Amino acid sequence: MAKSYSTVAVIGGGASGILAALTAAQEPARHVLLLEKQQRIGRKLLATGNGRCNLSNWNATPDAYFGSDAAFAAPALQAFSPMDTHRYFSRLGLLTVTEEGGRIYPLSDSSNSVLDVLRFALERAGVDLRCSSSVDGIRRSGSGFQLDVNSEPLNADAVVLACGGAAGAKLGGSTDGYRLAAQLGHRRTALRPSLTRIRTAPEYPRSLKGIRVQAKLCLTQKGEMLATSEGEVQFTETGISGPAGFELSREAACGGNGLLLHLRLLPYEEAGVRTLVDEKINAYPALYASELFTGMLHNRLGRVVVKAAGIPGELPLGVLSETQIAAAVSCCCDFRLPVLGVDGFDAAQVTAGGLETGSFSPETLESRLVSGFFACGEVLDIDGPCGGYNLQWAWASGVLAGRLGA
Ligand SMILES: Cc1cc2nc3c(=O)[nH]c(=O)nc-3n(C[C@H](O)[C@H](O)[C@H](O)COP(=O)(O)OP(=O)(O)OC[C@H]3O[C@@H](n4cnc5c(N)ncnc54)[C@H](O)[C@@H]3O)c2cc1C
C-alpha cells in the first residue's frame, strides 16, 4: 500500500535527483525539497558528452547494463524507456537528434539546453530548490527522517538518495551517498572507475598523442579474450581514450598481469591489408618503408606500426622480405599495447559498483531496510556502457524513485 508523504527531501541535484523531484512534485499538496551541495544543480550534466550531453540511447535496453545483479535495473528501465525520455524532454521543449549508434543529443548541441529545460520545469513544479546545501547526516525520526543539512536539522517524511557516485570528482562525484546510506544500515559493493582512459605501456602512446582512429579493439589476459569493442579510439599521453577504449575500461580496471590491448587499425581482414600493402610496394619500390601505410593510416601511426614490426624505416619498400611484409600487416591488424591499468575516479565517467541492490526493491527503489527511503542513479550498483546509457538509467531510476512507491 503506497503511503502519502507530505514532505519529501531529494538529496542531490543531478540527473536522477532532478527527475525524482519533478516526479514527486506531481502531487500538488506535497512539499518537495531538492538539496544540492554545490552552488548550482546539474554540474555533471553540463559536462556530459563533451558539453553536448548524450542524454540517452535508443538501444538502452536492460540487457545492456552491468552490476552485481544487473537485472535489478530492468523494471525501472522498462517503465521509463528511451522513448519515454524522448517524449519527456520533448514535452519540456527540448528538441533532440539521433546520431550514430542510437545516441540522442539535444539539437542545440549544448548540454545547457538540457539543464535549462529541467530548471524551468523545477520552477514550474514548485520544487523547493536549495543549493549549497550539503547533507551530512541522516537518521530515523518517528516514521520519517531527520537530515543534517549544513549542520542544521531538516525533517522529511520520505527521502530520495540521488547523490551519484565517486566518478568525476571535480564535478561533484563523491562517496557521500554511500556514507549516508550506511547510516541507515545499507552496504556498498567494491567501487571501480569505469568509462575512463586505459593506461598502457608508455612506449608508443606518447608519440601517437592526439591521433584518432576508428578501430576494432580486443582486451585479452594471458591469451584469454575478456572484452571487445569497436569505434573511435584516441591516443593520449598515457594510453588510450575515446568511446571504444572506454568500453573496455571496466574490464581493464579489474587489473591483473598480462592484460593486452589489441587494435585492428584498418577495417579489413589481414588478406585485405596484405593486398593494399602489396599494391603500395609494387607501385613505389623506392619509397622508404616508413611510408608503407601513408594514405591508409595517420602518418605518425603508420610509422609507428612499421617500427613496431621491427622494420628499419629507411629501407626501400622494394627490398622488404616476406617476413617483414607479413610482420607489418600483422602489426596493423593486431597492434598490441600492454595494459598497466586505468585512470582513477577523477577522470572516470561512471562508477562501477555502488549500494547493494539486494537491499532495495527493483519495482519501487524503496529500501527493504528502512521504509520511506529510496535511492536512484549512479549511487546504486548499476552502470551502463558509453553512449547515453548512464543518463538513461539516471532518468529512469529517478522517475521510479520519485513515485515513492505509488
Ligand atoms: C565527464 C563526464 C561525461 C559524461 N558523459 C555522459 C554522457 O554523455 N552520457 C551519459 O549517459 N552519461 C554520461 N556521464 C555519466 C552521467 O553523467 C552520470 O552517470 C549521471 O550524471 C549520474 O546521475 P546521478 O543523478 O546519479 O548523479 P550526479 O549527476 O553525479 O548527481 C549527484 C548530485 O548529488 C550532489 N551531492 C552529492 N553528495 C551530496 C550531499 N551530501 N548533499 C547534497 N548534494 C550532494 C552532487 O553535487 C551532484 O550534483 C558522464 C560523466 C562524466 C563525469
Tab-separated table of C-alpha atoms in Angstrom, residues 134 136 146-155:
chain	number	residue	atom	x	y	z
A	134	SER	CA	25.204	19.667	1.925
A	136	ASP	CA	25.942	15.310	6.128
A	146	GLN	CA	15.914	13.896	10.159
A	147	LEU	CA	18.689	15.159	7.925
A	148	ASP	CA	21.693	17.286	8.865
A	149	VAL	CA	21.845	19.975	6.195
A	150	ASN	CA	24.840	22.280	6.645
A	151	SER	CA	24.700	21.106	10.282
A	152	GLU	CA	21.036	22.231	10.667
A	153	PRO	CA	18.262	19.642	11.208
A	154	LEU	CA	15.649	19.177	8.498
A	155	ASN	CA	12.690	16.791	8.776
